[in-house]
Coordinates of C-alpha atoms in Angstrom, one line a residue:
M233 CA 47.6 52.5 79.1
E234 CA 44.6 52.4 81.3
T235 CA 42.5 50.8 78.6
E236 CA 45.1 48.0 78.2
V237 CA 45.1 47.4 81.9
T238 CA 41.3 47.3 81.9
K239 CA 41.3 45.0 78.9
C240 CA 43.8 42.7 80.5
S241 CA 41.7 42.6 83.7
V242 CA 38.6 41.8 81.8
E243 CA 40.4 39.0 79.9
R244 CA 41.7 37.6 83.1
N245 CA 38.2 37.6 84.6
T246 CA 36.8 35.9 81.5
Y247 CA 39.5 33.3 81.7
E248 CA 38.9 32.7 85.4
I249 CA 35.1 32.3 84.7
K250 CA 35.7 29.8 81.9
E251 CA 38.2 27.9 84.2
K252 CA 35.6 27.7 87.0
E253 CA 32.9 26.5 84.6
L254 CA 35.2 23.8 83.4
I255 CA 35.9 22.7 87.0
I256 CA 32.2 22.6 87.7
E257 CA 31.4 20.5 84.7
N258 CA 34.2 18.1 85.5
T259 CA 33.0 17.7 89.0
R260 CA 29.5 17.1 87.8
L261 CA 30.7 14.4 85.3
L262 CA 32.8 12.7 88.0
E263 CA 29.8 12.6 90.3
H264 CA 27.6 11.1 87.6
I265 CA 30.2 8.4 86.7
I266 CA 30.7 7.5 90.4
C267 CA 26.9 7.1 90.8
Q268 CA 26.7 4.9 87.7
H269 CA 29.5 2.7 88.9
V270 CA 28.0 2.3 92.4
M271 CA 24.6 1.3 90.8
S272 CA 26.3 -1.2 88.5
V273 CA 28.2 -2.8 91.4
V274 CA 25.1 -3.0 93.5
M275 CA 22.9 -4.4 90.7
H276 CA 25.4 -7.1 89.8
A277 CA 26.1 -8.1 93.4
N278 CA 22.3 -8.5 93.9
V279 CA 21.8 -10.7 90.9
K280 CA 24.8 -13.0 91.8
N281 CA 23.6 -13.4 95.5
V282 CA 20.0 -14.2 94.6
L283 CA 20.8 -16.7 91.9
S284 CA 23.3 -18.6 94.0
A285 CA 21.0 -18.7 97.0
N286 CA 18.0 -20.3 95.0
K287 CA 19.7 -23.0 92.9
N288 CA 17.5 -25.8 94.4
C289 CA 14.2 -25.0 92.6
S290 CA 14.1 -23.8 89.0
E291 CA 10.5 -22.7 89.2
H292 CA 11.3 -20.7 92.3
D293 CA 14.3 -19.2 90.5
N294 CA 12.2 -18.1 87.5
L295 CA 9.6 -16.4 89.7
E296 CA 12.2 -14.8 91.9
Y297 CA 14.1 -13.6 88.8
A298 CA 10.9 -12.1 87.3
L299 CA 10.1 -10.3 90.6
L300 CA 13.7 -9.0 90.9
K301 CA 13.7 -7.9 87.3
K302 CA 10.4 -5.9 87.8
E303 CA 11.8 -4.4 91.0
N304 CA 15.1 -3.5 89.3
D305 CA 13.3 -1.9 86.3
R306 CA 11.1 0.1 88.7
L307 CA 14.1 1.2 90.8
L308 CA 16.1 2.1 87.6
E309 CA 13.2 4.2 86.4
L310 CA 13.1 6.0 89.8
L311 CA 16.9 6.5 89.7
I312 CA 16.8 7.9 86.2
S313 CA 13.9 10.3 87.1
Q314 CA 15.8 11.4 90.2
D315 CA 19.0 11.9 88.1
F316 CA 17.0 14.1 85.7
V317 CA 15.7 16.2 88.6
H318 CA 19.1 16.4 90.2
T319 CA 20.7 17.4 86.9
A320 CA 18.1 20.1 86.3
V321 CA 18.4 21.5 89.8
Y322 CA 22.2 21.4 89.7
S323 CA 22.2 23.1 86.3
L324 CA 19.9 25.9 87.6
A325 CA 22.1 26.4 90.6
E326 CA 25.2 26.6 88.3
I327 CA 23.4 29.2 86.2
V328 CA 22.5 31.3 89.2
D329 CA 26.1 31.0 90.5
Y330 CA 27.5 32.0 87.1
Q331 CA 25.1 35.0 86.9
N332 CA 26.0 36.1 90.4
M333 CA 29.7 35.8 89.7
E334 CA 29.2 37.7 86.3
K335 CA 27.2 40.4 88.1
S336 CA 29.9 40.8 90.8
Y337 CA 32.6 41.1 88.0
L338 CA 30.5 43.7 86.2
D339 CA 29.9 45.6 89.4
E340 CA 33.6 45.6 90.2
Y341 CA 34.4 46.8 86.6
A342 CA 31.8 49.5 86.8
E343 CA 33.2 50.7 90.2
C344 CA 36.7 50.7 88.7
V345 CA 35.5 52.8 85.7
Q346 CA 33.7 55.3 88.1
L347 CA 36.9 55.6 90.2
K348 CA 39.0 56.3 87.2
A349 CA 36.5 58.9 85.8

């Protein structure tokens, strides 16, 4: 009977861990999608404003476009590198949180086993 209760408790803890992992992953994906959407809106708004403001001179338009494209490419590279760094740091934090949670469950389980013995 005690082993069944212990087994049920361990299974419940495993299920809770998996559920929390899924919630964390969903939150991370939502944050990433929101960031991408914001960047898309900002980049498209910038292009429309610049092109409509400089319709008088095609040479000026071409130079302005080339400069903006270079700047956008540079900013996009920075954004991507920051996203990689953020993802790596966030993943490491998730791993540490998971390990701490797992350790606390194992400690609690060991304590229960000692109390029953």
